[in-house]
mmCIF file of C-alpha atoms and ligand atoms in Angstrom:
data_model
loop_
_atom_site.group_PDB
_atom_site.id
_atom_site.type_symbol
_atom_site.label_atom_id
_atom_site.label_comp_id
_atom_site.label_asym_id
_atom_site.label_seq_id
_atom_site.Cartn_x
_atom_site.Cartn_y
_atom_site.Cartn_z
ATOM 1 C CA MET A 1 -48.321 8.570 133.111
ATOM 2 C CA SER A 2 -46.942 10.222 136.174
ATOM 3 C CA VAL A 3 -45.049 13.477 136.214
ATOM 4 C CA TRP A 4 -41.992 12.978 138.288
ATOM 5 C CA GLY A 5 -40.864 15.231 141.022
ATOM 6 C CA THR A 6 -37.673 14.585 142.877
ATOM 7 C CA ASP A 7 -39.549 13.189 145.853
ATOM 8 C CA ASP A 8 -41.249 10.504 143.766
ATOM 9 C CA MET A 9 -37.869 9.294 142.612
ATOM 10 C CA MET A 10 -36.308 9.208 146.040
ATOM 11 C CA ASN A 11 -39.243 7.519 147.686
ATOM 12 C CA PHE A 12 -39.610 4.816 145.101
ATOM 13 C CA HIS A 13 -39.185 1.708 147.135
ATOM 14 C CA ASN A 14 -37.084 -1.082 145.790
ATOM 15 C CA THR A 15 -36.446 -3.864 148.220
ATOM 16 C CA GLY A 16 -33.252 -4.933 146.453
ATOM 17 C CA PRO A 17 -32.138 -7.715 144.137
ATOM 18 C CA LYS A 18 -34.798 -10.230 143.183
ATOM 19 C CA HIS A 19 -33.188 -12.273 140.464
ATOM 20 C CA ASP A 20 -30.407 -14.731 140.272
ATOM 21 C CA GLY A 21 -29.736 -17.655 137.991
ATOM 22 C CA PRO A 22 -29.428 -17.508 134.230
ATOM 23 C CA PHE A 23 -30.948 -14.709 132.161
ATOM 24 C CA LYS A 24 -31.006 -15.230 128.426
ATOM 25 C CA ILE A 25 -30.910 -12.210 126.121
ATOM 26 C CA THR A 26 -32.846 -12.520 122.864
ATOM 27 C CA LYS A 27 -33.861 -9.972 120.227
ATOM 28 C CA LYS A 28 -37.180 -9.633 122.035
ATOM 29 C CA THR A 29 -35.514 -8.614 125.307
ATOM 30 C CA LYS A 30 -36.123 -4.943 126.058
ATOM 31 C CA ILE A 31 -32.721 -3.635 127.126
ATOM 32 C CA THR A 32 -32.296 -0.189 128.672
ATOM 33 C CA ALA A 33 -28.966 1.385 129.601
ATOM 34 C CA LEU A 34 -28.745 4.176 132.171
ATOM 35 C CA CYS A 35 -25.352 5.730 131.461
ATOM 36 C CA GLY A 36 -23.164 8.070 133.452
ATOM 37 C CA ALA A 37 -19.806 9.731 133.037
ATOM 38 C CA GLY A 38 -17.953 6.428 133.499
ATOM 39 C CA ILE A 39 -18.965 5.150 130.061
ATOM 40 C CA SER A 40 -17.258 8.181 128.494
ATOM 41 C CA ALA A 41 -14.181 8.054 130.739
ATOM 42 C CA GLU A 42 -12.458 5.698 128.281
ATOM 43 C CA SER A 43 -12.944 8.387 125.607
ATOM 44 C CA GLY A 44 -11.000 10.849 127.746
ATOM 45 C CA VAL A 45 -14.011 12.800 129.066
ATOM 46 C CA PRO A 46 -13.403 13.447 132.785
ATOM 47 C CA THR A 47 -15.905 12.077 135.287
ATOM 48 C CA TYR A 48 -17.476 14.464 137.813
ATOM 49 C CA ARG A 49 -16.565 12.801 141.079
ATOM 50 C CA GLY A 50 -13.706 10.637 142.329
ATOM 51 C CA SER A 51 -10.040 11.153 141.621
ATOM 52 C CA GLY A 52 -9.495 13.529 138.707
ATOM 53 C CA GLY A 53 -13.203 14.426 138.838
ATOM 54 C CA LEU A 54 -14.343 17.689 137.291
ATOM 55 C CA TRP A 55 -16.213 18.804 140.395
ATOM 56 C CA ASN A 56 -13.144 18.488 142.631
ATOM 57 C CA ASN A 57 -11.727 21.831 141.591
ATOM 58 C CA ILE A 58 -14.766 24.016 141.091
ATOM 59 C CA ARG A 59 -17.481 25.501 143.238
ATOM 60 C CA ILE A 60 -20.521 23.830 141.738
ATOM 61 C CA GLN A 61 -22.888 26.448 143.152
ATOM 62 C CA GLU A 62 -21.026 29.149 141.212
ATOM 63 C CA ILE A 63 -21.057 27.403 137.854
ATOM 64 C CA ALA A 64 -23.584 24.599 137.532
ATOM 65 C CA THR A 65 -26.659 26.209 139.046
ATOM 66 C CA PRO A 66 -28.949 28.698 137.267
ATOM 67 C CA HIS A 67 -28.091 31.495 139.716
ATOM 68 C CA GLY A 68 -24.388 30.732 139.675
ATOM 69 C CA PHE A 69 -24.231 30.827 135.881
ATOM 70 C CA LEU A 70 -26.264 34.018 135.613
ATOM 71 C CA ALA A 71 -24.153 35.773 138.247
ATOM 72 C CA ASP A 72 -21.204 35.652 135.838
ATOM 73 C CA PRO A 73 -22.023 34.205 132.380
ATOM 74 C CA GLU A 74 -18.530 35.008 131.116
ATOM 75 C CA ARG A 75 -16.980 32.821 133.828
ATOM 76 C CA GLY A 76 -19.611 30.146 133.035
ATOM 77 C CA TRP A 77 -18.763 30.185 129.330
ATOM 78 C CA GLU A 78 -15.059 30.013 130.111
ATOM 79 C CA PHE A 79 -15.714 26.761 131.991
ATOM 80 C CA TYR A 80 -18.099 25.276 129.428
ATOM 81 C CA GLY A 81 -16.046 26.564 126.468
ATOM 82 C CA GLU A 82 -12.988 24.725 127.778
ATOM 83 C CA ARG A 83 -15.036 21.548 128.197
ATOM 84 C CA ARG A 84 -16.392 21.849 124.649
ATOM 85 C CA LYS A 85 -12.820 22.222 123.408
ATOM 86 C CA ASN A 86 -11.700 19.056 125.229
ATOM 87 C CA MET A 87 -14.817 17.073 124.354
ATOM 88 C CA ALA A 88 -14.529 17.939 120.660
ATOM 89 C CA LYS A 89 -11.282 15.938 120.610
ATOM 90 C CA CYS A 90 -12.904 12.833 122.144
ATOM 91 C CA GLN A 91 -14.205 9.889 120.142
ATOM 92 C CA PRO A 92 -16.812 7.240 121.038
ATOM 93 C CA ASN A 93 -15.134 4.280 122.767
ATOM 94 C CA PRO A 94 -15.847 0.504 122.701
ATOM 95 C CA GLY A 95 -18.606 0.929 125.320
ATOM 96 C CA HIS A 96 -20.633 3.440 123.256
ATOM 97 C CA ILE A 97 -19.899 1.437 120.115
ATOM 98 C CA ALA A 98 -21.114 -1.841 121.667
ATOM 99 C CA LEU A 99 -24.489 -0.286 122.582
ATOM 100 C CA ALA A 100 -24.847 1.159 119.070
ATOM 101 C CA GLU A 101 -23.794 -2.143 117.485
ATOM 102 C CA LEU A 102 -26.328 -4.130 119.519
ATOM 103 C CA GLU A 103 -29.044 -1.847 118.144
ATOM 104 C CA LYS A 104 -27.717 -2.355 114.583
ATOM 105 C CA GLN A 105 -27.840 -6.132 115.073
ATOM 106 C CA GLY A 106 -31.552 -5.852 115.865
ATOM 107 C CA TYR A 107 -31.490 -5.922 119.661
ATOM 108 C CA ASP A 108 -34.050 -3.683 121.360
ATOM 109 C CA VAL A 109 -31.622 -1.307 123.060
ATOM 110 C CA PHE A 110 -32.560 2.075 124.477
ATOM 111 C CA THR A 111 -30.189 4.465 126.268
ATOM 112 C CA ILE A 112 -30.997 6.987 128.976
ATOM 113 C CA THR A 113 -27.793 8.970 129.289
ATOM 114 C CA GLN A 114 -26.878 11.563 131.872
ATOM 115 C CA ASN A 115 -23.937 12.548 129.691
ATOM 116 C CA ILE A 116 -23.885 15.832 127.813
ATOM 117 C CA ASP A 117 -21.071 14.859 125.438
ATOM 118 C CA GLY A 118 -23.153 13.516 122.515
ATOM 119 C CA LEU A 119 -20.860 10.472 122.189
ATOM 120 C CA GLN A 120 -23.646 7.863 122.204
ATOM 121 C CA HIS A 121 -25.213 9.520 119.132
ATOM 122 C CA ARG A 122 -21.809 9.793 117.499
ATOM 123 C CA ALA A 123 -21.276 6.071 118.094
ATOM 124 C CA GLY A 124 -24.215 5.437 115.769
ATOM 125 C CA SER A 125 -27.187 4.884 118.090
ATOM 126 C CA SER A 126 -30.417 6.116 116.507
ATOM 127 C CA LYS A 127 -31.608 9.522 117.652
ATOM 128 C CA HIS A 128 -34.917 8.135 118.902
ATOM 129 C CA LYS A 129 -33.145 5.412 120.915
ATOM 130 C CA VAL A 130 -31.161 7.804 123.125
ATOM 131 C CA ILE A 131 -32.488 10.270 125.676
ATOM 132 C CA GLU A 132 -30.048 12.870 127.000
ATOM 133 C CA ILE A 133 -31.766 13.627 130.302
ATOM 134 C CA HIS A 134 -29.167 16.191 131.431
ATOM 135 C CA GLY A 135 -29.128 17.930 128.041
ATOM 136 C CA SER A 136 -26.219 18.522 125.697
ATOM 137 C CA LEU A 137 -23.178 20.728 125.690
ATOM 138 C CA TRP A 138 -23.674 21.010 121.935
ATOM 139 C CA ARG A 139 -27.013 22.799 122.240
ATOM 140 C CA ILE A 140 -27.585 26.363 123.398
ATOM 141 C CA LYS A 141 -30.600 28.083 124.901
ATOM 142 C CA CYS A 142 -31.676 31.384 126.427
ATOM 143 C CA SER A 143 -31.176 31.678 130.178
ATOM 144 C CA ASN A 144 -34.518 33.495 130.481
ATOM 145 C CA ILE A 145 -37.071 30.702 130.987
ATOM 146 C CA SER A 146 -39.919 32.979 129.797
ATOM 147 C CA CYS A 147 -38.199 33.712 126.463
ATOM 148 C CA ASP A 148 -39.514 32.047 123.277
ATOM 149 C CA MET A 149 -36.099 31.539 121.714
ATOM 150 C CA GLU A 150 -35.699 27.990 120.418
ATOM 151 C CA VAL A 151 -32.863 25.804 121.599
ATOM 152 C CA PHE A 152 -30.297 25.492 118.791
ATOM 153 C CA ASP A 153 -27.361 23.229 117.901
ATOM 154 C CA ASN A 154 -23.876 24.678 117.919
ATOM 155 C CA THR A 155 -20.643 22.712 117.715
ATOM 156 C CA ASP A 156 -18.238 25.608 117.108
ATOM 157 C CA VAL A 157 -15.001 25.435 119.027
ATOM 158 C CA PRO A 158 -14.269 28.046 120.118
ATOM 159 C CA ILE A 159 -17.735 29.499 120.222
ATOM 160 C CA ASP A 160 -18.099 33.067 118.953
ATOM 161 C CA PRO A 161 -18.806 35.141 122.113
ATOM 162 C CA SER A 162 -20.790 37.683 120.090
ATOM 163 C CA ILE A 163 -23.616 35.153 119.580
ATOM 164 C CA LEU A 164 -24.051 34.555 123.291
ATOM 165 C CA GLU A 165 -26.749 37.178 123.799
ATOM 166 C CA CYS A 166 -30.387 36.363 123.063
ATOM 167 C CA LYS A 167 -31.636 38.120 119.913
ATOM 168 C CA ILE A 168 -35.164 38.144 121.298
ATOM 169 C CA CYS A 169 -34.824 39.279 124.910
ATOM 170 C CA GLY A 170 -31.156 40.225 125.330
ATOM 171 C CA SER A 171 -30.509 37.731 128.146
ATOM 172 C CA PRO A 172 -27.285 35.723 128.192
ATOM 173 C CA LEU A 173 -27.401 32.427 126.321
ATOM 174 C CA ARG A 174 -26.229 29.280 128.122
ATOM 175 C CA PRO A 175 -25.493 25.633 127.386
ATOM 176 C CA ALA A 176 -28.684 23.548 127.189
ATOM 177 C CA VAL A 177 -27.598 21.314 130.056
ATOM 178 C CA VAL A 178 -29.459 20.630 133.300
ATOM 179 C CA PHE A 179 -27.905 22.506 136.195
ATOM 180 C CA PHE A 180 -28.440 21.499 139.813
ATOM 181 C CA GLN A 181 -31.797 22.731 141.147
ATOM 182 C CA GLU A 182 -33.309 22.638 137.665
ATOM 183 C CA MET A 183 -36.167 20.392 136.636
ATOM 184 C CA LEU A 184 -35.452 17.804 133.985
ATOM 185 C CA ASP A 185 -37.558 17.994 130.802
ATOM 186 C CA PRO A 186 -40.898 16.384 131.772
ATOM 187 C CA ARG A 187 -41.407 14.953 128.262
ATOM 188 C CA LEU A 188 -38.062 13.168 128.343
ATOM 189 C CA MET A 189 -38.663 12.013 131.897
ATOM 190 C CA ALA A 190 -42.041 10.547 130.956
ATOM 191 C CA GLU A 191 -40.498 8.690 128.008
ATOM 192 C CA ALA A 192 -37.633 7.387 130.146
ATOM 193 C CA GLU A 193 -40.087 6.319 132.838
ATOM 194 C CA ARG A 194 -42.305 4.448 130.384
ATOM 195 C CA ARG A 195 -39.347 2.604 128.908
ATOM 196 C CA THR A 196 -37.852 1.803 132.320
ATOM 197 C CA LYS A 197 -41.096 0.300 133.576
ATOM 198 C CA GLU A 198 -41.479 -2.013 130.582
ATOM 199 C CA THR A 199 -37.828 -3.021 130.352
ATOM 200 C CA ASP A 200 -36.610 -6.607 130.883
ATOM 201 C CA LEU A 201 -32.912 -5.924 131.361
ATOM 202 C CA PHE A 202 -31.653 -2.666 132.832
ATOM 203 C CA PHE A 203 -27.966 -1.737 132.708
ATOM 204 C CA VAL A 204 -26.575 0.851 135.129
ATOM 205 C CA ILE A 205 -23.333 1.867 133.436
ATOM 206 C CA GLY A 206 -20.581 4.096 134.827
ATOM 207 C CA THR A 207 -22.653 6.236 137.143
ATOM 208 C CA SER A 208 -22.019 7.021 140.800
ATOM 209 C CA GLY A 209 -25.784 6.844 141.288
ATOM 210 C CA THR A 210 -25.733 9.911 143.502
ATOM 211 C CA VAL A 211 -27.643 12.404 141.371
ATOM 212 C CA TYR A 212 -31.436 12.361 141.338
ATOM 213 C CA PRO A 213 -33.850 11.977 139.713
ATOM 214 C CA ALA A 214 -31.618 9.989 137.286
ATOM 215 C CA ALA A 215 -30.428 7.458 139.874
ATOM 216 C CA GLY A 216 -34.052 6.618 140.668
ATOM 217 C CA PHE A 217 -34.469 4.854 137.311
ATOM 218 C CA ALA A 218 -32.402 1.917 138.560
ATOM 219 C CA GLN A 219 -34.733 1.576 141.516
ATOM 220 C CA ILE A 220 -37.830 1.783 139.338
ATOM 221 C CA ALA A 221 -36.506 -0.780 136.860
ATOM 222 C CA GLY A 222 -35.972 -3.300 139.646
ATOM 223 C CA ALA A 223 -39.307 -2.576 141.259
ATOM 224 C CA PHE A 224 -41.019 -3.224 137.905
ATOM 225 C CA GLY A 225 -39.340 -6.583 137.498
ATOM 226 C CA ALA A 226 -36.302 -5.899 135.303
ATOM 227 C CA ARG A 227 -33.072 -7.737 135.804
ATOM 228 C CA VAL A 228 -30.756 -4.896 136.912
ATOM 229 C CA VAL A 229 -27.059 -5.203 136.070
ATOM 230 C CA GLU A 230 -24.508 -2.604 137.089
ATOM 231 C CA MET A 231 -21.220 -2.091 135.193
ATOM 232 C CA ASN A 232 -18.703 0.032 137.033
ATOM 233 C CA LEU A 233 -15.129 0.094 138.264
ATOM 234 C CA GLU A 234 -16.434 -0.058 141.818
ATOM 235 C CA GLU A 235 -19.567 -0.614 143.861
ATOM 236 C CA THR A 236 -21.902 2.378 144.203
ATOM 237 C CA PRO A 237 -24.883 3.378 146.350
ATOM 238 C CA LEU A 238 -27.035 1.682 143.681
ATOM 239 C CA SER A 239 -25.270 -1.678 143.935
ATOM 240 C CA HIS A 240 -27.671 -2.910 146.591
ATOM 241 C CA VAL A 241 -30.661 -2.519 144.249
ATOM 242 C CA CYS A 242 -28.862 -4.272 141.387
ATOM 243 C CA ASP A 243 -29.053 -8.007 140.810
ATOM 244 C CA GLU A 244 -25.378 -8.017 139.987
ATOM 245 C CA THR A 245 -22.449 -5.669 139.642
ATOM 246 C CA ILE A 246 -19.858 -6.415 136.980
ATOM 247 C CA LEU A 247 -16.646 -4.706 138.046
ATOM 248 C CA GLY A 248 -14.325 -3.403 135.314
ATOM 249 C CA PRO A 249 -14.142 -0.796 132.560
ATOM 250 C CA SER A 250 -17.550 -0.606 130.874
ATOM 251 C CA GLY A 251 -15.962 -0.664 127.402
ATOM 252 C CA GLU A 252 -14.575 -4.118 128.108
ATOM 253 C CA THR A 253 -17.749 -5.442 129.729
ATOM 254 C CA LEU A 254 -19.984 -4.193 126.912
ATOM 255 C CA GLN A 255 -17.668 -5.530 124.184
ATOM 256 C CA LYS A 256 -17.687 -8.935 125.889
ATOM 257 C CA LEU A 257 -21.479 -8.848 125.960
ATOM 258 C CA LEU A 258 -21.588 -7.861 122.279
ATOM 259 C CA HIS A 259 -19.176 -10.589 121.178
ATOM 260 C CA GLU A 260 -20.852 -13.343 123.150
ATOM 261 C CA LEU A 261 -24.245 -12.331 121.764
ATOM 262 C CA THR A 262 -22.869 -12.175 118.215
ATOM 263 C CA ASP A 263 -21.418 -15.665 118.668
ATOM 264 C CA GLY A 264 -24.676 -17.110 119.935
ATOM 265 C CA GLU A 265 -25.998 -16.030 123.267
ATOM 266 C CA PHE A 266 -24.980 -14.292 126.428
ATOM 267 C CA LYS A 267 -26.235 -15.548 129.752
ATOM 268 C CA PHE A 268 -25.827 -13.897 133.115
HETATM 269 C C1 LIG B 1 -16.411 3.809 135.277
HETATM 270 C C2 LIG B 1 -15.319 3.974 134.460
HETATM 271 C C3 LIG B 1 -15.153 3.059 133.507
HETATM 272 C C4 LIG B 1 -15.277 5.625 135.933
HETATM 273 N N1 LIG B 1 -16.068 2.059 133.390
HETATM 274 N N2 LIG B 1 -17.327 2.890 135.227
HETATM 275 C C5 LIG B 1 -32.459 13.950 146.781
HETATM 276 C C6 LIG B 1 -31.617 14.147 147.853
HETATM 277 C C7 LIG B 1 -30.732 15.215 147.866
HETATM 278 C C8 LIG B 1 -30.668 16.089 146.801
HETATM 279 C C9 LIG B 1 -31.504 15.869 145.743
HETATM 280 C C10 LIG B 1 -32.381 14.817 145.737
HETATM 281 N N3 LIG B 1 -33.044 14.845 144.586
HETATM 282 C C11 LIG B 1 -32.608 15.872 143.848
HETATM 283 C C12 LIG B 1 -31.677 16.514 144.550
HETATM 284 C C13 LIG B 1 -30.904 17.670 144.115
HETATM 285 C C14 LIG B 1 -29.925 17.325 143.045
HETATM 286 C C15 LIG B 1 -29.136 16.089 143.433
HETATM 287 O O1 LIG B 1 -29.343 14.986 142.997
HETATM 288 N N4 LIG B 1 -28.138 16.290 144.286
HETATM 289 C C16 LIG B 1 -27.294 15.187 144.750
HETATM 290 C C17 LIG B 1 -25.861 15.417 144.261
HETATM 291 C C18 LIG B 1 -27.398 15.090 146.227
HETATM 292 N N5 LIG B 1 -30.617 17.111 141.783
HETATM 293 C C19 LIG B 1 -30.965 18.119 141.018
HETATM 294 O O2 LIG B 1 -30.753 19.289 141.342
HETATM 295 C C20 LIG B 1 -31.672 17.787 139.715
HETATM 296 N N6 LIG B 1 -32.831 18.580 139.601
HETATM 297 C C21 LIG B 1 -33.872 18.426 140.422
HETATM 298 O O3 LIG B 1 -33.909 17.554 141.258
HETATM 299 O O4 LIG B 1 -34.881 19.333 140.202
HETATM 300 C C22 LIG B 1 -35.870 19.476 141.234
HETATM 301 C C23 LIG B 1 -35.425 20.631 142.105
HETATM 302 C C24 LIG B 1 -35.893 21.881 141.792
HETATM 303 C C25 LIG B 1 -35.517 22.965 142.605
HETATM 304 C C26 LIG B 1 -34.659 22.760 143.688
HETATM 305 C C27 LIG B 1 -34.155 21.476 143.964
HETATM 306 C C28 LIG B 1 -34.552 20.401 143.169
HETATM 307 C C29 LIG B 1 -30.799 18.161 138.518
HETATM 308 C C30 LIG B 1 -29.547 17.353 138.437
HETATM 309 C C31 LIG B 1 -28.686 17.882 137.291
HETATM 310 C C32 LIG B 1 -27.322 17.228 137.274
HETATM 311 N N7 LIG B 1 -26.465 17.994 136.434
HETATM 312 C C33 LIG B 1 -25.079 17.547 136.250
HETATM 313 C C34 LIG B 1 -24.290 18.644 135.506
HETATM 314 C C35 LIG B 1 -24.610 18.698 134.024
HETATM 315 C C36 LIG B 1 -23.971 19.878 133.397
HETATM 316 C C37 LIG B 1 -22.464 19.847 133.419
HETATM 317 O O5 LIG B 1 -21.836 18.826 133.027
HETATM 318 O O6 LIG B 1 -21.849 20.839 133.792
HETATM 319 O O7 LIG B 1 -25.076 16.294 135.540
HETATM 320 S S1 LIG B 1 -24.253 17.163 137.790
HETATM 321 C C38 LIG B 1 -23.321 15.823 137.152
HETATM 322 O O8 LIG B 1 -23.682 14.630 137.875
HETATM 323 C C39 LIG B 1 -23.803 15.621 135.695
HETATM 324 C C40 LIG B 1 -23.942 14.127 135.645
HETATM 325 O O9 LIG B 1 -24.818 13.766 134.589
HETATM 326 C C41 LIG B 1 -24.428 13.776 137.007
HETATM 327 C C42 LIG B 1 -24.207 12.343 137.402
HETATM 328 O O10 LIG B 1 -22.841 12.038 137.480
HETATM 329 P P1 LIG B 1 -22.332 10.602 137.000
HETATM 330 O O11 LIG B 1 -22.586 10.448 135.568
HETATM 331 O O12 LIG B 1 -22.858 9.569 137.878
HETATM 332 O O13 LIG B 1 -20.739 10.772 137.147
HETATM 333 P P2 LIG B 1 -19.810 10.560 138.442
HETATM 334 O O14 LIG B 1 -18.532 11.260 138.149
HETATM 335 O O15 LIG B 1 -20.512 10.931 139.672
HETATM 336 O O16 LIG B 1 -19.568 8.987 138.487
HETATM 337 C C43 LIG B 1 -18.801 8.322 137.492
HETATM 338 C C44 LIG B 1 -18.885 6.819 137.763
HETATM 339 O O17 LIG B 1 -18.235 6.143 136.699
HETATM 340 C C45 LIG B 1 -18.185 6.370 139.062
HETATM 341 O O18 LIG B 1 -19.067 5.479 139.749
HETATM 342 C C46 LIG B 1 -16.952 5.637 138.560
HETATM 343 O O19 LIG B 1 -16.569 4.547 139.411
HETATM 344 C C47 LIG B 1 -17.425 5.119 137.230
HETATM 345 N N8 LIG B 1 -16.382 4.898 136.241
HETATM 346 N N9 LIG B 1 -14.625 5.112 134.915
HETATM 347 C C48 LIG B 1 -17.116 2.000 134.249
HETATM 348 N N10 LIG B 1 -14.134 3.107 132.654
#
C-alpha cells in the first residue's frame, strides 16, 4: 500500500486511452465511479466552477482553507450554513439512483465521491460502497487538529450556533469537509487507491478533473488497465486519459446504462 502525497498523484503517468471496441459488463465486472459536483447538479446542488458555479462569487482562500475559516468562523458558518439549508431541500436524482440500483441488482459498484452532499448515501448505496473523499457537510469536527474530539453527525438546519465551540478545547467547530491545502484522510485514500487499481470499469462522472489528488484516480485506473469512461456535459482535462467521453447529463447516461443492463446487457 502506498500513502499518497499530492506529487504521487500528479506524476502518475498515464499514456492515454488504451481500449476501444466492445466492453461487456457482467456482475463480475468491478465498476468504480469517481463522482464530482456534476452528478448532483440535476438535484439542484450548484457546481463549483463554470457558469453559476459556487466559487465564482467567493474568495476561496477566505472560506475554504483552514486559515481562511479560522480567521472568521462566523463568516465561514454563514457560508456553510446557507449551503446546508439549500442542500437539505435537494433529493437524489436519476444519476445517484442508477448507481444505487446497479448495486441492488448485484453489480459490483463502488463510488468514490468528491461531493459533500450525502446524496449518494441517500439514494440507497450501501455505506461501505461509498467513500466521501472530501468529507461531508453533515458532519462536524473540531478545527484544532490536536484535539481528541470525535467527528459527529449533525443535520440540523439551521444549526444551533451555541454548539459550535469545542467542549474539550474551546476551539471553533467546523464542517468535516476537506479544505484546500488539507490532506485527505489517508485511510480513505488507501481504500480508494486499492479499489481503483483492481477495477475493470472506471466511470469519471460530472467532475472538472481539476482538483487533486482526486483527479489522479482516473489516471491511475487507466494505468492499471481499467476501461475509463467519462460522463460529462463537456470535455475536461481528464478526457484525454479516458477511453471515451459520453456527453450529456449524467442522470440520463446512467439511467440508460441501468435500463440496458436490466434488459440484458450494455456494451460500450
Ligand atoms: C455535469 C452536469 C451534469 C455539470 N451531468 N456533468 C497539483 C497542482 C496544483 C495544485 C495542486 C496539485 N495537487 C494539489 C493541489 C492543491 C489543491 C488543488 O487541487 N488545486 C487545484 C484547484 C489546482 N488540492 C488540495 O489542496 C487538496 N489537498 C492537498 O493536495 O493536500 C496536500 C497539500 C497540503 C498542504 C498544502 C498544499 C497541498 C485538497 C482538495 C480539497 C478540495 N475541496 C473542495 C471543497 C470542499 C468543501 C466545500 O464544498 O466547501 O472540494 S474544492 C471543490 O472542488 C470541492 C470539489 O469536491 C472539488 C472538485 O470539484 P468538481 O466536483 O470537479 O466540480 P466542478 O464544479 O469543478 O465541476 C463540475 C463538472 O460537472 C463540470 O465538468 C461540468 O461540466 C459537469 N457537469 N452538470 C454531467 N448534469
